[in-house]
Amino acid sequence: MRRIPLCSPSPCALTALGVLVGLLCLAAAPPALADERPPPSRTHARLQAALDRIVEEGTPGVVAQVRDAHGGWSGRAGVGDIATGRPRSVHDKFRVASVTKPFTAVVLLKLAARGRLSLDDSVERWLPKVVRGKGYRPRHITVRHLLNHTSGIFDYNMDTAFRARYAGDAFDRNRYRTWTPEQLVDIALAHRPNFQPEQGSSPGRPGKWDYSDTNYVLAGMIVERASGLSYKKAVERFVIEPLGLRDTSVPGTSPRLPAPHATHYSTLFEDGPQARVRDVTEFSPTVAFSAGQLISTVGDVNTFMAELLGGELLPAAQRRELLDAVPVDGDKGHGGPEDVYGLGIRHFKLAPGCWAWGHGGMIPGSATRTVVSADGRHAMTMNRNGDWGEQALEDAAVRGELCGR
């Protein structure tokens, strides 16, 4: 099984769950609830079939919402709670994991639009003496390097000892532990950089690229310094409130999910047919800070993505910066070799001649995908309340919706 960071841009690869998969599938469609789901329109029958297939393969439940020229459509399959058989709901709130990153990028871009900072400012200017470690040169690492993952800074989620704290039985001993952003950064800086930022990609000059949650922890720290607000307050002021995202929140240190929500299930990096599925609904979001702590719904994420690409969330100059993407290199997440990455947002090649902007996210118990057309008119967001499963099934659902018609 390919190891996935705690806060990752992609779902896990398939974990064989043996008999447990069968139990989940039986729980996913209790007879009393089977007829309560409205039949999909002909337009979205393919997507509903893909959601059903995801549950058949062992995911407890999945929800999706689409916005396009035909209006809106929501689909679901499976359960939000294995014990009770309660179905998933499109109103469920869930941890969006790395889909937090475009929110963080937008806050920094809005601060840049107000003249509070420049994307070419160094990390050392905003966070003096924070980035210290063998091989690191913080005066040469810019805000832009952080946002497009060309800084070369090691990803703290790839630290073996850190990951061990959240694997298997160790999770319960650490689930409520509060981390400071500085502690997460220090874990990363104990490792040498993957490369120097001068080797990073830049517009018109492909170079090295490496997805690192540490970049976005540092970005969140810069948000606080440049805005004078907490990260939570900054996201609320610059994104949540302007867009009226009533079901989106920044939990800060709270380990709880607001209602309504599905139970979040995880195998916690364990492999094999005996892998235990655990309830991981509650844990401290400080483990992800500004790289992955937000909570939202499929509807709110669609609103955010549609406004980001097709609306006036950002001034024109900052929107161009957002989409000024660089080639990915040595990618850890889902996607293909032709994909490119902007500032907290990725341009996916879904099929020949079919591209979409978006992001993926995975955190224990929750896997999210969101994609949107370049004009913001066709958006799709989906969430699974289980962090295992075959990535190809999600890819097929996204590709069928964005490219199939």
mmCIF file of C-alpha atoms in Angstrom:
data_model
loop_
_atom_site.group_PDB
_atom_site.id
_atom_site.type_symbol
_atom_site.label_atom_id
_atom_site.label_comp_id
_atom_site.label_asym_id
_atom_site.label_seq_id
_atom_site.Cartn_x
_atom_site.Cartn_y
_atom_site.Cartn_z
ATOM 1 C CA MET A 1 0.000 0.000 0.000
ATOM 2 C CA ARG A 2 1.378 3.390 -0.969
ATOM 3 C CA ARG A 3 1.882 5.499 2.155
ATOM 4 C CA ILE A 4 -0.156 8.693 2.174
ATOM 5 C CA PRO A 5 0.637 11.758 4.299
ATOM 6 C CA LEU A 6 -1.733 12.483 7.180
ATOM 7 C CA CYS A 7 -3.007 15.507 5.284
ATOM 8 C CA SER A 8 -2.668 14.525 1.661
ATOM 9 C CA PRO A 9 -3.657 15.688 -1.814
ATOM 10 C CA SER A 10 -5.081 12.290 -2.682
ATOM 11 C CA PRO A 11 -7.050 9.272 -1.478
ATOM 12 C CA CYS A 12 -5.296 6.111 -0.371
ATOM 13 C CA ALA A 13 -4.673 3.234 -2.715
ATOM 14 C CA LEU A 14 -6.876 0.165 -2.317
ATOM 15 C CA THR A 15 -6.687 -1.673 1.008
ATOM 16 C CA ALA A 16 -8.095 -5.195 0.999
ATOM 17 C CA LEU A 17 -10.634 -5.392 3.795
ATOM 18 C CA GLY A 18 -11.863 -8.937 3.249
ATOM 19 C CA VAL A 19 -15.041 -9.784 5.088
ATOM 20 C CA LEU A 20 -15.258 -6.270 6.493
ATOM 21 C CA VAL A 21 -15.926 -4.880 3.020
ATOM 22 C CA GLY A 22 -18.946 -7.095 2.767
ATOM 23 C CA LEU A 23 -20.235 -5.876 6.106
ATOM 24 C CA LEU A 24 -19.811 -2.270 5.043
ATOM 25 C CA CYS A 25 -21.632 -2.886 1.794
ATOM 26 C CA LEU A 26 -24.515 -4.556 3.594
ATOM 27 C CA ALA A 27 -24.713 -1.587 5.943
ATOM 28 C CA ALA A 28 -24.560 0.794 3.016
ATOM 29 C CA ALA A 29 -28.026 -0.006 1.680
ATOM 30 C CA PRO A 30 -30.504 -0.941 4.424
ATOM 31 C CA PRO A 31 -33.782 -2.058 2.830
ATOM 32 C CA ALA A 32 -35.859 0.465 4.721
ATOM 33 C CA LEU A 33 -33.874 3.340 3.221
ATOM 34 C CA ALA A 34 -33.325 2.070 -0.309
ATOM 35 C CA ASP A 35 -36.333 3.816 -1.850
ATOM 36 C CA GLU A 36 -35.786 7.162 -0.130
ATOM 37 C CA ARG A 37 -33.035 8.238 -2.505
ATOM 38 C CA PRO A 38 -34.564 10.046 -5.506
ATOM 39 C CA PRO A 39 -33.645 8.517 -8.866
ATOM 40 C CA PRO A 40 -30.933 10.427 -10.734
ATOM 41 C CA SER A 41 -31.746 12.364 -13.848
ATOM 42 C CA ARG A 42 -30.629 10.829 -17.126
ATOM 43 C CA THR A 43 -27.895 13.459 -17.242
ATOM 44 C CA HIS A 44 -26.349 12.304 -13.957
ATOM 45 C CA ALA A 45 -27.143 8.587 -14.030
ATOM 46 C CA ARG A 46 -23.507 7.842 -14.852
ATOM 47 C CA LEU A 47 -22.271 9.767 -11.818
ATOM 48 C CA GLN A 48 -24.773 8.070 -9.529
ATOM 49 C CA ALA A 49 -23.619 4.703 -10.830
ATOM 50 C CA ALA A 50 -20.031 5.707 -10.024
ATOM 51 C CA LEU A 51 -21.025 6.655 -6.466
ATOM 52 C CA ASP A 52 -22.769 3.306 -6.059
ATOM 53 C CA ARG A 53 -19.662 1.549 -7.308
ATOM 54 C CA ILE A 54 -17.457 3.360 -4.765
ATOM 55 C CA VAL A 55 -19.661 2.029 -1.961
ATOM 56 C CA GLU A 56 -19.772 -1.455 -3.461
ATOM 57 C CA GLU A 57 -15.978 -1.499 -3.258
ATOM 58 C CA GLY A 58 -16.036 -0.880 0.502
ATOM 59 C CA THR A 59 -16.334 2.845 1.254
ATOM 60 C CA PRO A 60 -19.001 3.406 3.946
ATOM 61 C CA GLY A 61 -20.632 6.364 2.182
ATOM 62 C CA VAL A 62 -20.114 9.031 -0.463
ATOM 63 C CA VAL A 63 -21.841 12.273 -1.418
ATOM 64 C CA ALA A 64 -21.438 14.500 -4.465
ATOM 65 C CA GLN A 65 -22.901 17.716 -5.772
ATOM 66 C CA VAL A 66 -22.731 19.107 -9.298
ATOM 67 C CA ARG A 67 -23.455 22.599 -10.572
ATOM 68 C CA ASP A 68 -23.657 23.113 -14.318
ATOM 69 C CA ALA A 69 -25.756 24.648 -17.081
ATOM 70 C CA HIS A 70 -28.636 22.354 -16.124
ATOM 71 C CA GLY A 71 -28.723 23.712 -12.551
ATOM 72 C CA GLY A 72 -27.743 21.606 -9.581
ATOM 73 C CA TRP A 73 -27.763 17.902 -8.785
ATOM 74 C CA SER A 74 -26.799 16.010 -5.646
ATOM 75 C CA GLY A 75 -26.148 12.310 -5.269
ATOM 76 C CA ARG A 76 -25.269 9.965 -2.450
ATOM 77 C CA ALA A 77 -24.648 6.320 -1.735
ATOM 78 C CA GLY A 78 -23.959 4.290 1.367
ATOM 79 C CA VAL A 79 -24.120 5.252 4.998
ATOM 80 C CA GLY A 80 -22.968 8.002 7.291
ATOM 81 C CA ASP A 81 -22.943 5.614 10.239
ATOM 82 C CA ILE A 82 -22.213 1.905 9.967
ATOM 83 C CA ALA A 83 -23.869 1.015 13.285
ATOM 84 C CA THR A 84 -27.225 2.656 12.587
ATOM 85 C CA GLY A 85 -27.343 2.450 8.790
ATOM 86 C CA ARG A 86 -28.126 6.176 8.612
ATOM 87 C CA PRO A 87 -27.541 7.229 4.981
ATOM 88 C CA ARG A 88 -25.057 9.848 3.903
ATOM 89 C CA SER A 89 -26.548 13.276 3.324
ATOM 90 C CA VAL A 90 -25.442 16.021 0.951
ATOM 91 C CA HIS A 91 -25.788 18.350 3.937
ATOM 92 C CA ASP A 92 -23.068 16.483 5.851
ATOM 93 C CA LYS A 93 -20.155 18.562 7.093
ATOM 94 C CA PHE A 94 -16.738 16.957 6.755
ATOM 95 C CA ARG A 95 -13.029 17.691 7.036
ATOM 96 C CA VAL A 96 -11.921 18.899 3.600
ATOM 97 C CA ALA A 97 -8.224 18.224 4.320
ATOM 98 C CA SER A 98 -5.970 19.690 1.608
ATOM 99 C CA VAL A 99 -8.883 21.458 -0.069
ATOM 100 C CA THR A 100 -8.009 23.952 2.691
ATOM 101 C CA LYS A 101 -4.988 24.992 0.614
ATOM 102 C CA PRO A 102 -6.830 27.106 -1.989
ATOM 103 C CA PHE A 103 -8.578 28.912 0.893
ATOM 104 C CA THR A 104 -5.181 29.727 2.428
ATOM 105 C CA ALA A 105 -3.824 30.856 -0.946
ATOM 106 C CA VAL A 106 -6.819 33.139 -1.509
ATOM 107 C CA VAL A 107 -6.259 34.886 1.829
ATOM 108 C CA LEU A 108 -2.625 35.604 0.925
ATOM 109 C CA LEU A 109 -3.604 36.781 -2.553
ATOM 110 C CA LYS A 110 -6.177 39.153 -1.060
ATOM 111 C CA LEU A 111 -3.555 40.502 1.317
ATOM 112 C CA ALA A 112 -1.268 41.010 -1.681
ATOM 113 C CA ALA A 113 -4.057 42.881 -3.485
ATOM 114 C CA ARG A 114 -4.270 45.229 -0.499
ATOM 115 C CA GLY A 115 -0.538 45.839 -0.535
ATOM 116 C CA ARG A 116 0.030 44.041 2.758
ATOM 117 C CA LEU A 117 2.617 41.702 1.259
ATOM 118 C CA SER A 118 4.161 40.583 -2.004
ATOM 119 C CA LEU A 119 4.294 37.044 -3.315
ATOM 120 C CA ASP A 120 7.999 37.659 -3.856
ATOM 121 C CA ASP A 121 8.618 38.519 -0.200
ATOM 122 C CA SER A 122 10.967 36.083 1.488
ATOM 123 C CA VAL A 123 9.880 33.747 4.248
ATOM 124 C CA GLU A 124 12.633 35.284 6.376
ATOM 125 C CA ARG A 125 11.029 38.710 6.083
ATOM 126 C CA TRP A 126 7.748 37.525 7.570
ATOM 127 C CA LEU A 127 8.976 34.711 9.792
ATOM 128 C CA PRO A 128 12.481 35.693 10.932
ATOM 129 C CA LYS A 129 14.512 32.819 12.404
ATOM 130 C CA VAL A 130 11.655 30.322 11.925
ATOM 131 C CA VAL A 131 13.072 28.385 8.971
ATOM 132 C CA ARG A 132 16.328 27.109 10.392
ATOM 133 C CA GLY A 133 17.979 23.829 9.506
ATOM 134 C CA LYS A 134 20.860 22.312 7.634
ATOM 135 C CA GLY A 135 20.687 23.306 3.979
ATOM 136 C CA TYR A 136 17.814 25.831 4.303
ATOM 137 C CA ARG A 137 18.197 29.379 2.986
ATOM 138 C CA PRO A 138 15.021 31.229 4.063
ATOM 139 C CA ARG A 139 16.007 34.480 2.387
ATOM 140 C CA HIS A 140 15.728 32.675 -0.931
ATOM 141 C CA ILE A 141 12.337 31.075 -0.204
ATOM 142 C CA THR A 142 9.407 33.288 -1.198
ATOM 143 C CA VAL A 143 5.689 33.266 -0.464
ATOM 144 C CA ARG A 144 5.155 32.146 -4.058
ATOM 145 C CA HIS A 145 7.510 29.193 -3.513
ATOM 146 C CA LEU A 146 5.343 28.110 -0.597
ATOM 147 C CA LEU A 147 2.058 28.391 -2.471
ATOM 148 C CA ASN A 148 3.128 26.500 -5.582
ATOM 149 C CA HIS A 149 5.225 23.895 -3.728
ATOM 150 C CA THR A 150 8.574 24.860 -5.232
ATOM 151 C CA SER A 151 10.294 25.743 -1.938
ATOM 152 C CA GLY A 152 11.981 22.376 -1.480
ATOM 153 C CA ILE A 153 10.996 22.336 2.214
ATOM 154 C CA PHE A 154 10.540 18.821 3.584
ATOM 155 C CA ASP A 155 6.960 17.694 4.248
ATOM 156 C CA TYR A 156 6.510 17.106 7.993
ATOM 157 C CA ASN A 157 3.859 14.495 7.204
ATOM 158 C CA MET A 158 6.576 12.329 5.683
ATOM 159 C CA ASP A 159 8.511 12.162 8.939
ATOM 160 C CA THR A 160 8.405 8.532 10.083
ATOM 161 C CA ALA A 161 8.125 9.258 13.807
ATOM 162 C CA PHE A 162 5.363 11.820 13.272
ATOM 163 C CA ARG A 163 3.327 9.438 11.111
ATOM 164 C CA ALA A 164 3.724 6.687 13.697
ATOM 165 C CA ARG A 165 1.840 8.820 16.211
ATOM 166 C CA TYR A 166 -1.318 8.503 14.087
ATOM 167 C CA ALA A 167 -1.017 4.899 12.902
ATOM 168 C CA GLY A 168 -3.130 2.123 14.415
ATOM 169 C CA ASP A 169 -3.509 2.127 18.190
ATOM 170 C CA ALA A 170 -1.197 5.130 18.556
ATOM 171 C CA PHE A 171 -3.930 7.334 17.095
ATOM 172 C CA ASP A 172 -6.035 7.226 20.250
ATOM 173 C CA ARG A 173 -3.071 8.281 22.355
ATOM 174 C CA ASN A 174 -2.483 11.330 20.158
ATOM 175 C CA ARG A 175 -5.854 12.253 18.673
ATOM 176 C CA TYR A 176 -6.414 15.176 21.057
ATOM 177 C CA ARG A 177 -2.836 16.391 21.092
ATOM 178 C CA THR A 178 -2.504 20.087 20.264
ATOM 179 C CA TRP A 179 0.302 21.057 17.923
ATOM 180 C CA THR A 180 1.629 24.546 17.300
ATOM 181 C CA PRO A 181 2.545 25.515 13.741
ATOM 182 C CA GLU A 182 6.128 26.004 14.916
ATOM 183 C CA GLN A 183 6.272 22.413 16.166
ATOM 184 C CA LEU A 184 5.093 21.091 12.802
ATOM 185 C CA VAL A 185 7.675 23.215 10.985
ATOM 186 C CA ASP A 186 10.441 22.022 13.308
ATOM 187 C CA ILE A 187 9.624 18.402 12.461
ATOM 188 C CA ALA A 188 10.164 19.232 8.791
ATOM 189 C CA LEU A 189 13.350 21.209 9.360
ATOM 190 C CA ALA A 190 15.009 18.254 11.068
ATOM 191 C CA HIS A 191 15.310 16.928 7.498
ATOM 192 C CA ARG A 192 17.394 18.467 4.769
ATOM 193 C CA PRO A 193 15.523 20.295 1.989
ATOM 194 C CA ASN A 194 14.515 18.270 -1.044
ATOM 195 C CA PHE A 195 16.078 20.947 -3.265
ATOM 196 C CA GLN A 196 16.930 24.619 -3.200
ATOM 197 C CA PRO A 197 14.168 27.018 -4.275
ATOM 198 C CA GLU A 198 16.284 28.366 -7.123
ATOM 199 C CA GLN A 199 15.743 24.930 -8.647
ATOM 200 C CA GLY A 200 11.999 25.256 -8.278
ATOM 201 C CA SER A 201 9.640 25.720 -11.193
ATOM 202 C CA SER A 202 8.833 29.209 -12.330
ATOM 203 C CA PRO A 203 6.654 30.537 -15.162
ATOM 204 C CA GLY A 204 8.287 29.486 -18.411
ATOM 205 C CA ARG A 205 11.028 27.512 -16.635
ATOM 206 C CA PRO A 206 10.130 24.013 -15.436
ATOM 207 C CA GLY A 207 12.084 22.828 -12.437
ATOM 208 C CA LYS A 208 11.766 20.800 -9.284
ATOM 209 C CA TRP A 209 8.441 20.528 -7.485
ATOM 210 C CA ASP A 210 7.418 18.686 -4.339
ATOM 211 C CA TYR A 211 4.075 18.755 -2.557
ATOM 212 C CA SER A 212 4.674 19.669 1.080
ATOM 213 C CA ASP A 213 2.175 20.465 3.808
ATOM 214 C CA THR A 214 4.936 22.389 5.572
ATOM 215 C CA ASN A 215 4.669 25.030 2.838
ATOM 216 C CA TYR A 216 1.089 25.742 3.810
ATOM 217 C CA VAL A 217 1.734 25.705 7.541
ATOM 218 C CA LEU A 218 4.288 28.452 6.909
ATOM 219 C CA ALA A 219 1.799 30.213 4.621
ATOM 220 C CA GLY A 220 -0.755 30.234 7.437
ATOM 221 C CA MET A 221 1.812 31.689 9.809
ATOM 222 C CA ILE A 222 2.461 34.461 7.277
ATOM 223 C CA VAL A 223 -1.302 35.071 7.017
ATOM 224 C CA GLU A 224 -1.345 35.781 10.743
ATOM 225 C CA ARG A 225 1.678 38.081 10.638
ATOM 226 C CA ALA A 226 0.538 40.051 7.596
ATOM 227 C CA SER A 227 -3.126 40.390 8.579
ATOM 228 C CA GLY A 228 -2.796 40.795 12.326
ATOM 229 C CA LEU A 229 -5.558 38.195 12.670
ATOM 230 C CA SER A 230 -5.624 34.578 13.695
ATOM 231 C CA TYR A 231 -5.715 32.166 10.772
ATOM 232 C CA LYS A 232 -9.320 31.349 11.672
ATOM 233 C CA LYS A 233 -10.404 34.997 11.668
ATOM 234 C CA ALA A 234 -8.529 35.740 8.451
ATOM 235 C CA VAL A 235 -10.245 32.924 6.534
ATOM 236 C CA GLU A 236 -13.607 34.003 7.902
ATOM 237 C CA ARG A 237 -13.073 37.647 6.946
ATOM 238 C CA PHE A 238 -11.559 37.144 3.499
ATOM 239 C CA VAL A 239 -13.384 34.045 2.240
ATOM 240 C CA ILE A 240 -16.201 32.629 4.350
ATOM 241 C CA GLU A 241 -18.099 35.844 5.030
ATOM 242 C CA PRO A 242 -17.825 37.412 1.530
ATOM 243 C CA LEU A 243 -19.143 34.213 -0.074
ATOM 244 C CA GLY A 244 -21.776 33.503 2.585
ATOM 245 C CA LEU A 245 -20.428 30.013 3.255
ATOM 246 C CA ARG A 246 -22.741 29.185 6.146
ATOM 247 C CA ASP A 247 -21.580 25.576 6.487
ATOM 248 C CA THR A 248 -17.831 26.220 6.328
ATOM 249 C CA SER A 249 -15.765 26.682 9.460
ATOM 250 C CA VAL A 250 -12.204 26.832 10.718
ATOM 251 C CA PRO A 251 -12.173 24.631 13.824
ATOM 252 C CA GLY A 252 -8.974 26.036 15.330
ATOM 253 C CA THR A 253 -8.315 23.714 18.257
ATOM 254 C CA SER A 254 -11.753 22.089 18.524
ATOM 255 C CA PRO A 255 -11.649 18.337 17.808
ATOM 256 C CA ARG A 256 -15.370 18.129 17.073
ATOM 257 C CA LEU A 257 -17.315 18.226 13.840
ATOM 258 C CA PRO A 258 -20.442 20.405 13.808
ATOM 259 C CA ALA A 259 -23.744 18.703 13.043
ATOM 260 C CA PRO A 260 -24.901 17.312 10.750
ATOM 261 C CA HIS A 261 -21.970 15.098 9.906
ATOM 262 C CA ALA A 262 -21.200 11.523 8.991
ATOM 263 C CA THR A 263 -18.998 9.363 11.149
ATOM 264 C CA HIS A 264 -15.448 9.500 9.771
ATOM 265 C CA TYR A 265 -13.815 6.063 9.411
ATOM 266 C CA SER A 266 -10.154 5.187 8.904
ATOM 267 C CA THR A 267 -7.832 2.182 8.708
ATOM 268 C CA LEU A 268 -5.081 4.481 10.032
ATOM 269 C CA PHE A 269 -2.396 3.338 7.612
ATOM 270 C CA GLU A 270 -2.792 -0.335 8.485
ATOM 271 C CA ASP A 271 -2.660 -2.861 5.648
ATOM 272 C CA GLY A 272 -4.181 -6.220 4.880
ATOM 273 C CA PRO A 273 -7.539 -7.981 5.200
ATOM 274 C CA GLN A 274 -7.527 -7.676 8.981
ATOM 275 C CA ALA A 275 -7.082 -3.899 8.952
ATOM 276 C CA ARG A 276 -9.358 -2.457 11.605
ATOM 277 C CA VAL A 277 -11.749 0.315 10.626
ATOM 278 C CA ARG A 278 -11.927 2.920 13.389
ATOM 279 C CA ASP A 279 -14.111 5.903 14.223
ATOM 280 C CA VAL A 280 -11.795 8.911 13.875
ATOM 281 C CA THR A 281 -14.472 11.597 13.785
ATOM 282 C CA GLU A 282 -12.905 13.548 16.636
ATOM 283 C CA PHE A 283 -9.278 14.625 16.672
ATOM 284 C CA SER A 284 -7.329 17.843 17.017
ATOM 285 C CA PRO A 285 -7.186 19.718 13.689
ATOM 286 C CA THR A 286 -4.004 21.455 14.832
ATOM 287 C CA VAL A 287 -2.197 18.510 13.240
ATOM 288 C CA ALA A 288 -2.938 20.144 9.875
ATOM 289 C CA PHE A 289 -3.302 23.873 10.692
ATOM 290 C CA SER A 290 -3.562 25.956 7.495
ATOM 291 C CA ALA A 291 -2.632 22.987 5.293
ATOM 292 C CA GLY A 292 -5.807 21.026 5.980
ATOM 293 C CA GLN A 293 -8.077 21.890 8.913
ATOM 294 C CA LEU A 294 -11.206 23.379 7.307
ATOM 295 C CA ILE A 295 -14.663 21.823 7.624
ATOM 296 C CA SER A 296 -17.257 22.310 4.893
ATOM 297 C CA THR A 297 -19.943 20.715 2.713
ATOM 298 C CA VAL A 298 -20.071 19.734 -0.950
ATOM 299 C CA GLY A 299 -22.323 22.728 -1.594
ATOM 300 C CA ASP A 300 -20.055 25.289 0.045
ATOM 301 C CA VAL A 301 -16.933 23.904 -1.622
ATOM 302 C CA ASN A 302 -18.670 24.139 -5.002
ATOM 303 C CA THR A 303 -19.616 27.741 -4.268
ATOM 304 C CA PHE A 304 -16.036 28.583 -3.342
ATOM 305 C CA MET A 305 -14.552 26.908 -6.407
ATOM 306 C CA ALA A 306 -17.083 28.388 -8.821
ATOM 307 C CA GLU A 307 -16.513 31.893 -7.452
ATOM 308 C CA LEU A 308 -12.753 31.408 -7.423
ATOM 309 C CA LEU A 309 -12.643 30.543 -11.137
ATOM 310 C CA GLY A 310 -15.621 32.393 -12.528
ATOM 311 C CA GLY A 311 -16.492 35.102 -10.039
ATOM 312 C CA GLU A 312 -14.985 38.143 -8.386
ATOM 313 C CA LEU A 313 -13.478 36.558 -5.296
ATOM 314 C CA LEU A 314 -10.060 37.812 -6.438
ATOM 315 C CA PRO A 315 -9.080 40.911 -8.435
ATOM 316 C CA ALA A 316 -7.969 40.149 -11.988
ATOM 317 C CA ALA A 317 -4.248 40.529 -11.237
ATOM 318 C CA GLN A 318 -4.378 38.092 -8.335
ATOM 319 C CA ARG A 319 -6.508 35.670 -10.313
ATOM 320 C CA ARG A 320 -3.770 35.566 -12.938
ATOM 321 C CA GLU A 321 -1.228 34.838 -10.213
ATOM 322 C CA LEU A 322 -3.467 32.056 -8.871
ATOM 323 C CA LEU A 323 -3.550 30.296 -12.239
ATOM 324 C CA ASP A 324 0.085 30.913 -13.207
ATOM 325 C CA ALA A 325 0.900 27.240 -12.865
ATOM 326 C CA VAL A 326 4.128 25.259 -12.898
ATOM 327 C CA PRO A 327 4.698 21.633 -13.933
ATOM 328 C CA VAL A 328 4.499 18.998 -11.233
ATOM 329 C CA ASP A 329 7.530 16.796 -10.753
ATOM 330 C CA GLY A 330 7.817 13.647 -8.647
ATOM 331 C CA ASP A 331 4.175 14.053 -7.644
ATOM 332 C CA LYS A 332 2.939 12.258 -4.502
ATOM 333 C CA GLY A 333 -0.721 12.772 -5.216
ATOM 334 C CA HIS A 334 -3.308 11.757 -7.747
ATOM 335 C CA GLY A 335 -3.037 13.258 -11.180
ATOM 336 C CA GLY A 336 -0.959 12.835 -14.267
ATOM 337 C CA PRO A 337 2.430 13.972 -15.550
ATOM 338 C CA GLU A 338 0.875 16.706 -17.663
ATOM 339 C CA ASP A 339 -0.844 18.373 -14.692
ATOM 340 C CA VAL A 340 0.346 21.757 -13.478
ATOM 341 C CA TYR A 341 -0.004 23.499 -10.110
ATOM 342 C CA GLY A 342 -0.878 27.127 -9.500
ATOM 343 C CA LEU A 343 -1.182 28.768 -6.095
ATOM 344 C CA GLY A 344 -3.103 26.245 -4.022
ATOM 345 C CA ILE A 345 -4.966 24.928 -7.055
ATOM 346 C CA ARG A 346 -4.135 22.283 -9.613
ATOM 347 C CA HIS A 347 -4.917 21.966 -13.319
ATOM 348 C CA PHE A 348 -5.850 18.332 -13.945
ATOM 349 C CA LYS A 349 -5.754 16.645 -17.318
ATOM 350 C CA LEU A 350 -8.797 14.402 -16.902
ATOM 351 C CA ALA A 351 -8.832 13.061 -20.453
ATOM 352 C CA PRO A 352 -7.496 14.101 -23.870
ATOM 353 C CA GLY A 353 -8.824 17.596 -24.467
ATOM 354 C CA CYS A 354 -10.525 17.752 -21.053
ATOM 355 C CA TRP A 355 -8.976 19.768 -18.231
ATOM 356 C CA ALA A 356 -10.313 21.092 -14.933
ATOM 357 C CA TRP A 357 -9.005 23.101 -11.998
ATOM 358 C CA GLY A 358 -9.334 21.731 -8.509
ATOM 359 C CA HIS A 359 -7.741 19.959 -5.582
ATOM 360 C CA GLY A 360 -7.960 16.763 -3.595
ATOM 361 C CA GLY A 361 -7.713 16.197 0.097
ATOM 362 C CA MET A 362 -7.335 13.341 2.528
ATOM 363 C CA ILE A 363 -7.198 13.345 6.297
ATOM 364 C CA PRO A 364 -8.052 10.432 8.607
ATOM 365 C CA GLY A 365 -11.654 9.458 7.891
ATOM 366 C CA SER A 366 -12.342 11.868 5.043
ATOM 367 C CA ALA A 367 -11.394 11.981 1.360
ATOM 368 C CA THR A 368 -12.512 14.914 -0.804
ATOM 369 C CA ARG A 369 -12.222 15.808 -4.490
ATOM 370 C CA THR A 370 -13.292 19.080 -6.058
ATOM 371 C CA VAL A 371 -13.003 20.143 -9.709
ATOM 372 C CA VAL A 372 -14.315 23.076 -11.692
ATOM 373 C CA SER A 373 -14.202 24.221 -15.304
ATOM 374 C CA ALA A 374 -12.029 27.203 -16.232
ATOM 375 C CA ASP A 375 -15.067 29.503 -16.381
ATOM 376 C CA GLY A 376 -16.442 28.284 -13.045
ATOM 377 C CA ARG A 377 -19.725 27.146 -14.602
ATOM 378 C CA HIS A 378 -19.317 23.423 -14.102
ATOM 379 C CA ALA A 379 -18.263 22.348 -10.618
ATOM 380 C CA MET A 380 -18.286 19.030 -8.825
ATOM 381 C CA THR A 381 -17.310 18.139 -5.265
ATOM 382 C CA MET A 382 -17.441 14.700 -3.687
ATOM 383 C CA ASN A 383 -16.588 13.316 -0.255
ATOM 384 C CA ARG A 384 -16.111 9.840 1.169
ATOM 385 C CA ASN A 385 -16.318 9.173 4.912
ATOM 386 C CA GLY A 386 -13.610 6.528 4.623
ATOM 387 C CA ASP A 387 -9.958 7.044 3.700
ATOM 388 C CA TRP A 388 -9.293 3.815 1.828
ATOM 389 C CA GLY A 389 -10.423 2.697 -1.595
ATOM 390 C CA GLU A 390 -9.397 2.578 -5.200
ATOM 391 C CA GLN A 391 -8.437 5.948 -6.635
ATOM 392 C CA ALA A 392 -9.492 4.874 -10.121
ATOM 393 C CA LEU A 393 -13.146 4.861 -9.052
ATOM 394 C CA GLU A 394 -13.004 8.512 -8.010
ATOM 395 C CA ASP A 395 -11.092 9.399 -11.158
ATOM 396 C CA ALA A 396 -13.806 7.753 -13.252
ATOM 397 C CA ALA A 397 -16.554 9.663 -11.444
ATOM 398 C CA VAL A 398 -14.813 13.005 -11.975
ATOM 399 C CA ARG A 399 -13.897 12.252 -15.580
ATOM 400 C CA GLY A 400 -17.405 11.057 -16.421
ATOM 401 C CA GLU A 401 -18.970 14.220 -15.028
ATOM 402 C CA LEU A 402 -16.560 16.830 -16.387
ATOM 403 C CA CYS A 403 -15.682 15.162 -19.686
ATOM 404 C CA GLY A 404 -18.489 12.720 -20.406
ATOM 405 C CA ARG A 405 -21.042 15.077 -21.868
#
